[in-house]
Coordinates of C-alpha atoms in Angstrom, one line a residue:
M1 CA -3.4 -14.9 -82.7
S2 CA 0.4 -14.5 -82.3
R3 CA 2.1 -14.4 -78.9
R4 CA 3.4 -10.9 -79.6
I5 CA -0.1 -9.6 -80.2
L6 CA -1.3 -11.2 -76.9
V7 CA 1.5 -9.5 -75.0
L8 CA 0.7 -6.1 -76.6
L9 CA -3.0 -6.5 -75.7
A10 CA -2.1 -7.3 -72.2
A11 CA 0.1 -4.3 -72.0
W12 CA -2.6 -1.9 -73.3
T13 CA -5.2 -3.5 -71.0
G14 CA -2.9 -2.7 -68.1
V15 CA -2.5 0.9 -69.2
L16 CA -6.2 1.4 -69.8
G17 CA -7.4 -0.6 -66.8
G18 CA -4.7 0.5 -64.3
C19 CA -1.8 -1.8 -63.5
V20 CA -1.6 -3.6 -60.2
E21 CA 1.7 -2.6 -58.7
A22 CA 4.0 -5.5 -57.8
P23 CA 5.3 -5.8 -54.3
R24 CA 8.5 -3.8 -53.9
P25 CA 11.9 -5.4 -53.2
L26 CA 14.4 -4.6 -50.5
G27 CA 15.4 -1.0 -50.5
E28 CA 12.6 0.3 -52.6
Q29 CA 10.6 3.4 -51.4
C30 CA 7.4 2.6 -49.7
D31 CA 4.5 4.1 -47.8
R32 CA 3.1 1.0 -46.0
T33 CA 4.2 -2.5 -45.3
T34 CA 1.7 -3.8 -47.9
D35 CA 3.8 -2.0 -50.6
C36 CA 6.7 -4.4 -49.8
D37 CA 7.4 -7.9 -50.8
T38 CA 6.8 -10.4 -48.0
P39 CA 8.4 -10.7 -45.5
L40 CA 9.8 -7.2 -45.8
V41 CA 8.3 -4.3 -43.8
C42 CA 8.0 -0.6 -44.6
R43 CA 10.1 1.2 -42.0
L44 CA 11.6 4.7 -42.3
G45 CA 10.1 5.0 -45.9
R46 CA 11.9 1.9 -47.4
C47 CA 11.3 -1.8 -47.7
R48 CA 13.5 -3.4 -45.1
R49 CA 14.2 -6.5 -43.0
E50 CA 12.6 -6.4 -39.6
C51 CA 15.0 -7.0 -36.7
G52 CA 15.1 -7.5 -32.9
N53 CA 18.8 -6.8 -32.7
V54 CA 21.9 -6.6 -35.0
R55 CA 22.1 -10.4 -35.3
D56 CA 19.0 -10.3 -37.4
C57 CA 20.6 -8.0 -40.0
P58 CA 23.2 -8.7 -42.7
V59 CA 26.9 -8.3 -42.0
D60 CA 27.9 -4.6 -41.3
A61 CA 24.2 -3.5 -41.2
V62 CA 22.7 -1.9 -38.1
C63 CA 19.4 -2.6 -36.4
V64 CA 17.7 0.6 -35.3
P65 CA 14.5 1.1 -33.2
T66 CA 11.5 2.5 -35.0
N67 CA 8.1 3.7 -33.9
E68 CA 6.2 0.8 -35.4
G69 CA 7.0 -1.6 -32.6
S70 CA 10.0 -3.4 -34.0
G71 CA 13.5 -2.6 -35.3
A72 CA 14.6 -2.3 -38.9
C73 CA 17.9 -3.0 -40.6
L74 CA 19.5 0.0 -42.2
L75 CA 20.3 -0.4 -45.9
P76 CA 23.9 -0.3 -47.1
E77 CA 23.2 2.7 -49.4
E78 CA 21.8 4.8 -46.5
T79 CA 25.2 5.9 -45.4
R80 CA 25.6 9.7 -45.2
C81 CA 27.8 11.0 -48.0
A82 CA 29.8 14.1 -49.1
L83 CA 30.9 12.8 -52.5
A84 CA 29.4 10.4 -55.1
S85 CA 32.3 8.1 -54.5
D86 CA 31.0 7.7 -50.9
C87 CA 28.0 5.8 -52.3
P88 CA 27.8 2.3 -53.9
D89 CA 27.1 2.2 -57.6
P90 CA 24.8 3.2 -59.2
L91 CA 23.7 5.6 -56.4
V92 CA 24.8 9.3 -56.3
C93 CA 25.2 11.7 -53.4
R94 CA 22.3 14.2 -53.2
G95 CA 21.5 16.3 -50.2
G96 CA 24.1 14.4 -48.0
R97 CA 22.4 11.0 -48.7
C98 CA 23.0 8.3 -51.3
G99 CA 20.1 8.0 -53.7
N100 CA 18.9 7.0 -57.2
E101 CA 19.9 9.6 -59.8
C102 CA 17.3 10.5 -62.4
V103 CA 16.4 12.7 -65.3
E104 CA 12.8 11.8 -65.9
D105 CA 10.1 10.0 -63.8
R106 CA 10.6 6.8 -65.7
D107 CA 14.1 6.5 -64.3
C108 CA 12.5 6.0 -60.8
A109 CA 10.7 3.0 -59.2
S110 CA 7.0 2.7 -59.5
G111 CA 5.3 5.3 -57.3
A112 CA 8.2 7.7 -57.3
V113 CA 9.0 10.8 -59.4
C114 CA 12.2 12.6 -60.4
A115 CA 12.7 15.8 -58.4
E116 CA 15.4 18.3 -58.1
V117 CA 17.2 18.5 -54.7
E118 CA 20.4 20.0 -53.5
G119 CA 23.1 18.9 -55.8
G120 CA 21.0 17.4 -58.6
S121 CA 17.9 15.2 -59.2
V122 CA 16.9 12.1 -57.3
C123 CA 13.8 9.9 -57.1
V124 CA 11.3 11.0 -54.5
D125 CA 7.6 10.2 -53.7
P126 CA 5.2 12.6 -55.5
A127 CA 3.1 12.9 -52.4
E128 CA 6.0 14.4 -50.4
S129 CA 5.1 17.6 -48.7
A130 CA 6.5 19.8 -46.0
C131 CA 5.1 18.3 -42.8
R132 CA 6.6 17.9 -39.4
L133 CA 3.6 16.9 -37.4
S134 CA 0.5 14.8 -38.2
S135 CA -1.6 18.0 -37.5
D136 CA 0.0 19.5 -40.6
C137 CA -1.9 17.0 -42.7
G138 CA -5.5 16.3 -43.6
R139 CA -7.8 14.6 -41.2
E140 CA -7.3 11.1 -42.7
Q141 CA -3.6 11.5 -43.1
A142 CA -0.5 11.4 -40.9
C143 CA 3.0 12.9 -41.3
I144 CA 5.2 9.9 -42.2
D145 CA 8.8 10.6 -42.9
G146 CA 8.0 14.2 -43.8
R147 CA 5.1 13.3 -46.1
C148 CA 1.3 13.5 -45.6
L149 CA 0.0 10.0 -46.2
S150 CA -2.7 7.6 -45.3
P151 CA -1.0 5.6 -42.4
C152 CA -2.1 2.1 -43.4
R153 CA -3.8 -0.2 -45.9
A154 CA -3.8 -3.4 -43.8
D155 CA -3.2 -4.3 -40.1
R156 CA 0.4 -5.2 -40.8
D157 CA 1.1 -1.6 -41.6
C158 CA 0.5 -0.7 -38.0
R159 CA 2.7 -1.4 -35.0
E160 CA 1.9 -4.2 -32.5
G161 CA -1.3 -3.5 -30.5
A162 CA -3.0 -1.6 -33.3
R163 CA -5.1 -2.4 -36.4
C164 CA -5.9 -0.5 -39.6
E165 CA -9.3 1.1 -39.8
G166 CA -10.3 3.4 -42.7
G167 CA -6.6 4.1 -43.5
A168 CA -5.7 4.9 -39.9
C169 CA -4.0 2.9 -37.2
V170 CA -6.1 2.6 -34.1
A171 CA -5.3 0.9 -30.8
I172 CA -6.8 -2.5 -30.2
E173 CA -9.0 -2.2 -27.2
R174 CA -8.0 -4.4 -24.2
P175 CA -9.9 -4.8 -20.9
D176 CA -7.1 -3.0 -19.1
A177 CA -6.7 -0.2 -21.7
G178 CA -5.7 3.2 -20.2
P179 CA -4.8 6.6 -21.5
R180 CA -1.5 5.3 -23.0
D181 CA -3.6 3.1 -25.4
A182 CA -5.8 5.9 -26.6
G183 CA -4.1 6.1 -30.0
V184 CA -1.1 5.2 -32.1
D185 CA 1.3 7.9 -33.3
A186 CA 2.5 7.0 -36.8
R187 CA 5.4 9.4 -36.9
V188 CA 9.0 8.2 -37.3
V189 CA 11.9 9.3 -35.1
V190 CA 13.5 12.6 -35.9
E191 CA 17.0 12.9 -34.6
T192 CA 18.5 16.0 -36.3
C193 CA 17.2 19.5 -35.7
E194 CA 17.6 23.3 -36.0
M195 CA 15.2 23.8 -33.1
P196 CA 13.6 21.6 -30.5
A197 CA 10.3 21.7 -32.4
D198 CA 12.0 19.7 -35.2
C199 CA 12.4 16.6 -32.9
W200 CA 10.2 13.7 -32.2
A201 CA 10.6 10.3 -30.4
P202 CA 8.1 8.1 -28.6
N203 CA 6.7 9.1 -25.2
V204 CA 8.8 12.3 -25.0
A205 CA 7.2 15.3 -23.4
S206 CA 9.8 17.9 -24.3
F207 CA 12.9 18.0 -26.5
G208 CA 16.1 20.0 -26.7
C209 CA 18.4 20.6 -29.7
D210 CA 22.1 20.4 -29.0
A211 CA 24.6 20.8 -31.8
S212 CA 21.9 19.9 -34.4
A213 CA 21.1 16.7 -32.5
C214 CA 17.8 16.1 -30.7
V215 CA 18.0 15.3 -27.0
I216 CA 15.3 14.4 -24.5
D217 CA 14.5 17.0 -21.9
A218 CA 11.5 15.3 -20.2
C219 CA 9.6 12.1 -20.7
A220 CA 5.8 11.7 -20.8
D221 CA 4.2 10.9 -17.5
G222 CA 4.8 7.3 -16.6
F223 CA 7.7 6.8 -19.0
G224 CA 11.5 6.9 -18.6
D225 CA 14.5 6.9 -20.8
C226 CA 16.2 4.2 -18.9
N227 CA 18.6 3.0 -21.6
E228 CA 19.7 6.7 -22.3
T229 CA 19.2 6.1 -26.0
Y230 CA 17.4 8.9 -28.0
A231 CA 16.4 6.7 -30.9
D232 CA 13.7 4.8 -29.0
G233 CA 12.6 7.8 -26.9
C234 CA 11.3 7.2 -23.4
E235 CA 11.1 3.5 -24.0
T236 CA 10.4 2.2 -20.5
D237 CA 6.8 2.2 -19.0
L238 CA 7.6 3.0 -15.4
R239 CA 4.1 1.9 -14.3
D240 CA 4.6 -1.8 -14.7
D241 CA 8.3 -2.5 -15.3
V242 CA 9.7 -4.6 -12.4
A243 CA 13.3 -3.4 -13.3
H244 CA 12.3 0.3 -13.4
C245 CA 9.3 0.7 -11.2
G246 CA 8.3 4.3 -10.8
A247 CA 11.9 5.4 -11.7
C248 CA 14.8 4.1 -13.8
G249 CA 16.8 1.5 -11.9
R250 CA 14.3 1.0 -9.1
T251 CA 13.9 -2.8 -9.1
C252 CA 11.1 -4.7 -7.5
G253 CA 13.4 -7.6 -6.7
L254 CA 13.2 -11.4 -7.2
G255 CA 9.6 -12.4 -7.9
G256 CA 8.4 -8.8 -7.5
S257 CA 5.6 -7.0 -9.4
C258 CA 5.1 -3.4 -10.3
E259 CA 1.7 -1.7 -10.4
S260 CA 1.0 2.0 -11.0
G261 CA 4.7 2.7 -10.4
S262 CA 4.9 1.0 -7.0
C263 CA 6.5 -2.4 -6.1
D264 CA 4.4 -4.9 -4.3
G265 CA 6.8 -5.0 -1.3
L266 CA 6.9 -7.5 1.5
A267 CA 3.9 -8.4 3.6
D268 CA 5.1 -11.0 6.1
L269 CA 8.3 -12.6 7.3
S270 CA 9.5 -15.4 9.5
L271 CA 13.0 -16.4 10.8
S272 CA 14.2 -19.7 12.3
G273 CA 17.5 -21.3 13.1
S274 CA 18.0 -22.4 9.5
Q275 CA 16.2 -20.1 7.1
T276 CA 14.6 -16.7 6.6
C277 CA 11.4 -16.4 4.5
A278 CA 9.2 -13.5 3.4
V279 CA 5.9 -13.1 1.6
R280 CA 5.7 -10.6 -1.2
G281 CA 2.6 -8.5 -1.7
N282 CA 1.8 -10.5 -4.8
G283 CA 1.8 -13.8 -2.9
R284 CA 5.2 -15.1 -3.9
I285 CA 7.6 -16.4 -1.1
L286 CA 11.3 -15.6 -0.9
C287 CA 13.6 -17.8 1.2
G288 CA 17.3 -18.0 2.0
G289 CA 19.4 -20.0 4.4
E290 CA 21.1 -23.2 5.3
I291 CA 18.8 -26.2 4.7
D292 CA 18.1 -26.6 1.0
A293 CA 14.8 -28.4 1.3
A294 CA 13.4 -25.8 3.6
L295 CA 13.8 -23.1 0.9
G296 CA 11.2 -24.8 -1.4
S297 CA 12.8 -23.9 -4.7
G298 CA 12.5 -27.5 -6.0
E299 CA 16.2 -27.7 -6.7
R300 CA 19.0 -29.3 -4.7
R301 CA 22.0 -27.1 -4.2
D302 CA 25.5 -28.7 -4.2
E303 CA 26.8 -26.2 -1.7
L304 CA 25.6 -23.4 0.5
T305 CA 25.2 -20.0 -1.2
P306 CA 23.8 -16.7 -0.1
D307 CA 21.3 -16.8 -2.9
V308 CA 17.7 -16.0 -2.1
V309 CA 15.2 -18.2 -4.0
L310 CA 11.5 -18.2 -4.9
V311 CA 9.4 -21.0 -3.4
A312 CA 8.1 -23.1 -6.3
T313 CA 4.4 -23.1 -7.2
V314 CA 3.3 -20.6 -4.5
D315 CA 1.8 -17.3 -5.7
D316 CA -1.1 -16.7 -3.2
A317 CA 0.6 -16.8 0.2
V318 CA -0.6 -14.5 3.0
E319 CA 1.6 -15.9 5.8
V320 CA 4.9 -17.9 6.0
E321 CA 6.3 -19.7 9.1
A322 CA 9.8 -21.0 9.3
G323 CA 10.9 -23.9 11.6
F324 CA 14.1 -25.8 11.8
G325 CA 14.5 -27.3 8.3
V326 CA 10.7 -27.0 7.7
T327 CA 8.7 -24.1 6.2
C328 CA 4.9 -23.8 6.0
A329 CA 2.6 -21.2 4.3
R330 CA -1.0 -20.2 4.6
H331 CA -2.6 -19.3 1.3
A332 CA -5.3 -16.8 0.4
T333 CA -7.6 -19.8 0.0
E334 CA -6.9 -20.7 3.7
A335 CA -5.1 -23.8 2.5
V336 CA -1.8 -24.7 4.2
S337 CA 1.3 -26.2 2.6
C338 CA 4.7 -27.2 3.9
W339 CA 8.1 -28.3 2.6
G340 CA 11.5 -29.2 3.9
E341 CA 13.0 -32.0 6.0
G342 CA 9.9 -33.5 7.7
G343 CA 11.9 -36.7 8.3
S344 CA 10.6 -39.1 11.0
F345 CA 8.7 -36.2 12.7
G346 CA 5.9 -35.8 10.1
A347 CA 6.3 -32.1 10.3
L348 CA 5.1 -31.5 6.7
G349 CA 1.6 -32.8 7.6
D350 CA 1.1 -34.3 4.2
G351 CA 0.6 -37.9 5.5
S352 CA 4.3 -38.9 4.8
W353 CA 7.5 -39.0 6.8
S354 CA 9.5 -37.7 3.9
T355 CA 11.6 -34.7 2.8
R356 CA 9.9 -32.5 0.2
F357 CA 11.8 -29.9 -1.9
T358 CA 8.5 -28.2 -3.1
P359 CA 5.3 -27.4 -1.1
R360 CA 2.8 -30.1 -0.4
A361 CA -0.7 -29.6 1.0
V362 CA -1.3 -30.3 4.7
I363 CA -4.1 -32.8 5.2
D364 CA -6.3 -33.9 8.1
G365 CA -6.9 -37.5 9.3
A366 CA -9.5 -38.0 6.6
G367 CA -7.1 -37.0 3.9
S368 CA -8.8 -33.7 3.2
P369 CA -6.8 -30.5 2.6
L370 CA -6.5 -28.4 5.8
R371 CA -7.9 -24.9 5.8
A372 CA -6.7 -22.5 8.5
T373 CA -7.1 -18.9 9.7
A374 CA -3.9 -18.9 11.8
L375 CA -0.6 -20.9 11.7
D376 CA 2.6 -21.3 13.7
L377 CA 5.7 -23.5 13.3
T378 CA 8.7 -24.0 15.6
Q379 CA 11.4 -26.6 15.1
Y380 CA 9.6 -29.9 14.1
H381 CA 5.9 -29.4 14.8
A382 CA 3.2 -26.9 13.7
C383 CA -0.2 -25.9 14.8
A384 CA -3.1 -24.1 13.1
V385 CA -6.6 -22.8 13.7
R386 CA -9.4 -24.1 11.4
P387 CA -12.1 -21.7 10.3
D388 CA -14.5 -23.4 12.8
G389 CA -12.1 -22.5 15.7
Q390 CA -10.7 -26.1 16.1
A391 CA -7.0 -26.1 16.9
V392 CA -5.0 -28.8 15.1
C393 CA -1.3 -29.8 15.3
W394 CA 1.1 -32.1 13.5
G395 CA 4.7 -33.2 13.6
W396 CA 6.9 -34.1 16.5
G397 CA 4.7 -35.1 19.4
T398 CA 6.6 -37.2 21.9
D399 CA 6.3 -34.5 24.6
G400 CA 2.5 -34.2 24.1
Q401 CA 2.8 -31.0 22.0
I402 CA 0.2 -32.3 19.5
G403 CA -2.4 -32.0 22.2
D404 CA -4.5 -35.1 21.3
G405 CA -3.8 -36.9 24.6
M406 CA -0.9 -39.0 23.2
L407 CA 2.8 -38.8 23.4
A408 CA 3.3 -39.6 19.7
S409 CA 4.2 -37.8 16.5
R410 CA 1.5 -37.2 13.8
N411 CA 2.0 -36.7 10.0
V412 CA -1.4 -35.2 9.4
A413 CA -3.3 -32.3 11.1
T414 CA -4.7 -33.7 14.3
E415 CA -7.4 -32.1 16.5
V416 CA -6.3 -30.7 19.8
A417 CA -8.5 -32.0 22.6
G418 CA -11.1 -29.5 23.8
I419 CA -9.9 -26.4 21.8
T420 CA -12.8 -25.5 19.5
D421 CA -12.8 -21.7 19.9
A422 CA -9.2 -20.8 19.1
I423 CA -8.3 -17.5 17.4
D424 CA -4.5 -17.8 17.5
V425 CA -1.8 -20.5 18.2
S426 CA 1.9 -20.6 19.0
T427 CA 4.5 -23.4 19.1
G428 CA 7.6 -23.6 21.3
S429 CA 10.3 -26.2 21.2
N430 CA 8.3 -29.0 22.7
F431 CA 5.0 -27.4 23.6
S432 CA 2.1 -25.5 22.1
C433 CA -0.4 -22.8 23.1
A434 CA -3.7 -21.3 21.9
I435 CA -5.8 -18.2 22.6
H436 CA -9.5 -18.9 23.1
G437 CA -12.2 -16.6 21.6
A438 CA -12.8 -14.9 25.0
G439 CA -9.1 -14.1 25.5
E440 CA -8.1 -17.1 27.8
V441 CA -4.9 -19.1 26.9
S442 CA -4.3 -22.8 27.1
C443 CA -1.0 -24.7 26.6
W444 CA 0.0 -28.4 26.3
G445 CA 3.1 -30.5 25.9
D446 CA 6.4 -30.3 27.8
N447 CA 6.3 -28.3 31.1
L448 CA 10.0 -28.1 31.7
N449 CA 10.7 -24.7 33.4
G450 CA 7.0 -23.8 33.5
Y451 CA 6.3 -23.7 29.7
L452 CA 2.6 -24.4 30.3
G453 CA 2.1 -21.3 32.5
D454 CA -0.5 -22.9 34.8
G455 CA 1.7 -22.9 38.0
V456 CA 1.5 -26.7 38.2
M457 CA 4.8 -28.6 38.6
D458 CA 3.4 -32.2 38.1
H459 CA 0.8 -33.1 35.6
G460 CA 1.1 -36.9 36.0
P461 CA 2.8 -38.6 33.0
T462 CA 6.5 -38.0 32.3
C463 CA 7.8 -37.2 28.8
D464 CA 9.8 -39.9 27.1
D465 CA 12.7 -37.5 26.1
F466 CA 13.7 -36.8 29.7
A467 CA 12.3 -39.1 32.4
A468 CA 12.2 -36.4 35.0
D469 CA 10.3 -33.9 32.8
D470 CA 6.6 -33.1 33.4
C471 CA 4.2 -32.7 30.5
S472 CA 0.6 -32.5 29.7
P473 CA -0.6 -34.1 26.4
T474 CA -3.9 -32.2 26.7
P475 CA -4.4 -28.4 27.1
V476 CA -4.3 -26.8 30.5
A477 CA -5.3 -23.2 31.3
V478 CA -2.6 -20.5 31.7
V479 CA -3.1 -18.6 35.0
G480 CA -4.4 -15.0 35.0
I481 CA -4.9 -14.3 31.3
D482 CA -8.4 -13.5 30.0
D483 CA -7.8 -10.7 27.4
A484 CA -5.0 -12.0 25.1
V485 CA -5.2 -11.0 21.4
Q486 CA -1.9 -12.3 20.1
I487 CA 0.6 -15.0 21.2
D488 CA 4.0 -16.2 20.3
S489 CA 6.4 -18.8 21.8
G490 CA 10.2 -19.1 21.6
G491 CA 12.2 -22.2 22.3
D492 CA 11.6 -22.0 26.1
H493 CA 9.1 -19.2 26.7
T494 CA 5.8 -17.6 25.7
C495 CA 4.5 -14.1 25.6
V496 CA 1.0 -12.6 24.9
V497 CA -0.3 -9.2 23.9
H498 CA -3.2 -8.1 26.0
A499 CA -6.2 -6.2 24.6
G500 CA -5.0 -3.0 26.4
G501 CA -1.5 -3.2 24.8
G502 CA 0.3 -4.8 27.7
V503 CA 2.6 -7.8 27.4
S504 CA 3.0 -10.8 29.7
C505 CA 5.6 -13.6 29.5
W506 CA 6.4 -16.9 31.3
G507 CA 8.8 -19.9 31.0
S508 CA 12.5 -20.6 31.3
A509 CA 14.5 -18.2 33.4
G510 CA 16.3 -15.6 31.2
L511 CA 16.3 -12.0 30.1
D512 CA 13.7 -13.0 27.4
L513 CA 10.9 -12.7 30.0
G514 CA 11.3 -8.9 30.4
Q515 CA 11.9 -9.1 34.1
G516 CA 15.7 -8.5 34.1
P517 CA 18.1 -11.2 35.3
L518 CA 16.2 -14.2 36.8
T519 CA 17.4 -17.3 38.6
D520 CA 14.2 -19.2 38.5
P521 CA 11.6 -19.9 35.8
L522 CA 8.3 -18.1 35.7
Y523 CA 5.6 -20.8 36.1
V524 CA 2.9 -18.2 35.7
P525 CA 2.7 -15.1 33.5
A526 CA 4.3 -11.8 34.6
A527 CA 3.7 -8.4 33.0
V528 CA 6.5 -6.7 31.2
A529 CA 6.9 -3.2 32.7
G530 CA 6.7 -0.1 30.6
I531 CA 4.8 -1.5 27.6
D532 CA 1.2 -0.5 27.1
D533 CA 0.9 0.0 23.3
A534 CA 2.0 -3.4 22.0
V535 CA 0.4 -4.7 18.7
Q536 CA 2.7 -7.8 18.2
V537 CA 5.1 -9.9 20.2
A538 CA 7.8 -12.1 18.7
C539 CA 9.8 -14.7 20.6
H540 CA 12.7 -17.0 19.8
R541 CA 15.0 -19.0 22.1
R542 CA 16.7 -16.3 24.3
D543 CA 15.1 -13.1 23.0
T544 CA 11.8 -11.2 22.7
C545 CA 10.7 -8.2 20.7
V546 CA 7.5 -6.2 20.8
R547 CA 6.2 -4.1 17.9
R548 CA 4.4 -1.0 19.2
A549 CA 1.6 1.1 17.8
S550 CA 4.0 3.9 17.1
G551 CA 6.1 1.6 14.7
A552 CA 8.9 1.3 17.2
V553 CA 10.2 -2.1 18.2
T554 CA 11.2 -2.8 21.8
C555 CA 13.4 -5.8 22.7
F556 CA 15.0 -7.7 25.6
G557 CA 17.2 -10.8 25.9
S558 CA 20.6 -12.2 25.3
N559 CA 21.3 -10.0 22.2
A560 CA 23.6 -12.6 20.6
D561 CA 25.7 -11.0 17.8
G562 CA 23.9 -7.7 18.3
M563 CA 20.6 -9.0 16.9
L564 CA 18.5 -6.7 19.0
A565 CA 19.9 -3.6 17.1
V566 CA 20.7 -1.5 20.2
G567 CA 24.2 -0.6 19.0
N568 CA 26.2 -3.4 20.7
D569 CA 26.1 -7.1 21.5
A570 CA 25.7 -6.9 25.3
D571 CA 22.7 -8.5 27.1
V572 CA 19.6 -6.3 27.0
E573 CA 18.3 -6.7 30.6
T574 CA 15.3 -4.3 30.3
P575 CA 13.1 -3.4 27.3
T576 CA 15.0 -1.2 24.9
D577 CA 14.1 0.2 21.5
M578 CA 15.8 -1.0 18.4
M579 CA 17.8 1.8 16.9
T580 CA 16.5 3.7 13.8
V581 CA 13.2 1.8 13.2
T582 CA 10.1 3.9 13.6
D583 CA 7.7 2.4 11.0
A584 CA 7.9 -1.4 11.5
T585 CA 5.0 -3.5 10.2
D586 CA 6.3 -6.9 11.2
V587 CA 9.1 -8.4 13.4
S588 CA 10.6 -11.8 13.6
L589 CA 13.6 -13.4 15.4
G590 CA 16.0 -16.2 14.5
D591 CA 18.8 -17.8 16.4
D592 CA 21.3 -15.0 15.9
E593 CA 19.4 -12.4 13.9
A594 CA 16.3 -10.2 14.1
C595 CA 14.4 -8.6 11.2
V596 CA 11.6 -6.1 10.7
L597 CA 9.6 -5.0 7.8
S598 CA 9.5 -1.3 7.2
A599 CA 6.4 0.6 6.0
A600 CA 8.8 2.4 3.7
G601 CA 9.6 -0.9 2.0
G602 CA 12.2 -3.6 2.4
M603 CA 13.5 -5.8 5.2
L604 CA 15.9 -4.5 7.8
C605 CA 17.9 -6.9 9.9
A606 CA 20.6 -7.0 12.7
G607 CA 22.7 -9.8 14.0
S608 CA 24.9 -12.4 12.3
N609 CA 24.8 -13.6 8.7
D610 CA 27.0 -16.6 9.5
T611 CA 28.9 -18.2 6.6
E612 CA 27.5 -21.6 7.8
E613 CA 23.9 -20.4 7.6
M614 CA 23.6 -17.3 5.3
N615 CA 20.1 -16.8 6.5
L616 CA 20.1 -13.2 5.5
G617 CA 21.1 -13.7 1.8
P618 CA 24.0 -11.8 0.2
T619 CA 24.2 -8.9 2.6
R620 CA 27.6 -8.8 4.3
V621 CA 28.0 -12.6 4.6
G622 CA 30.1 -13.6 7.6
E623 CA 29.7 -10.3 9.3
E624 CA 27.9 -9.1 12.5
W625 CA 26.0 -5.8 12.7
T626 CA 24.4 -4.3 15.8
T627 CA 22.1 -1.8 14.0
L628 CA 19.5 -2.5 11.4
L629 CA 20.6 -2.7 7.8
E630 CA 18.6 -3.2 4.7
V631 CA 19.0 -6.8 3.5
G632 CA 19.7 -7.4 -0.2
G633 CA 17.9 -10.2 -2.0
F634 CA 14.7 -9.6 0.0
Q635 CA 13.8 -6.2 -1.4

């Protein structure tokens, strides 16, 4: 049989049996992606190149957003026209668009017919009908580019997150699926109009029509038009976008998360002489300040900058404590980790005498990871409470502040002698204290200026730092306290909150004891007048602040650089409220600054953001302020 006869038979077989349409090339009309030659996709009724931005398109082409989950490159012939000469050969201008001229159906591509339009005849889809909404079409069809069509043949005809079932795109169910995943709208964006009802774009609740152009009047609940571009509708999901959380431009900040339109916020903070750190609600830790290693980012900085950084590897913190060049965190698992300049003091508690730029687990004498329910850190030593109530300490110990009966430093968590029922701990410069389960308080370490609060001037051994200093390397009972619920120590003093809301302090003579000007130390606790609703006390060097049940914060002390936020930098001799804060949820003091967390969100601070420390990040570096200001970088 001749080759010509074979060809004719094959042709007639195709006619009688139905020809299989070949995939369509770039620019051909299409209904679905499966109509197009791979890797082309069907977008806006034509086979096109898919794109993420203009760099994915040929020179002079434009990448436009579509409703199918990705952009598409416009075709050169899709330029609007007024004259045939506006279009590339062999296209003609019909209805203001360049198209394929025709006389009969056979002049058109497979699947298209020749139809008369304004100005002449061009190739169109035979299924084209007058629809604006999918509700204009049959149950199994959708309105696609003005035509009632079956939305899909295969999964790749659907946008990301949907699959093709029975000719319709349906959302792929996910465990967290919500109302926004209930279905996939197959419509394409409509930008020109005679009335608002002509318009459509994703996630738009209502439209306007301005000079024949569609505009967005209102977005669907939970969405926003944050890029102010009509073509992609209300493109931003305000429920989980950390850059636009709940509203366009409302950022959740470094390491933040957004859930149901609300940022996670800050849950805990701690200041020291060298760094400021805060715990986000999602467990991440932010730090800023002077000593690079204490920031825990894992990177060495060549020079001091005001940048706030994320602590590496930590995403489950519930508490952070900042010391001088050392930082520690307590995790949701009750594990404890530390980082910074442990040096010869062993303040990292990881069994080494080294500096660490990233967190390392604190271990006990047996090499097991420490678990703790409370934690405190000041300068070069730290203490914690194990779940069984045993108090442990590690770090600098030459004044007996470790509490194991020795005048020696420890690089692992070491049990404090006789404290097996602790509920809270605090650390001063060279001493430590703990609250017992019944409310009593014990302290140990250096007793210079009555740090131990037991009224005793001579405990026997002398501390090796200063030959004349008295110290106790084992705990002694603080006088007259039997109802303490929270404790904190500064460099030279300690204060407790009583069960009834009162506050008592003892230690080195100064305004930080709440008694006005003193000439002698307080060797036993004294009540601070006028405070009966305290829920937290915070101490540091020369100052003390008390957070009250009302959300107000009352402070007293030296007020260096205006850190107590009373409107000036003069000494605060009697308890005085910080200005403007009425909803504080936490308070912490540094050398020259004080910060509070606000229930409304964010960190508010007063004092000095010294250029040599930059503890408060990028907010007004080198300035002093005497009222609370929101601190950038820690939002």
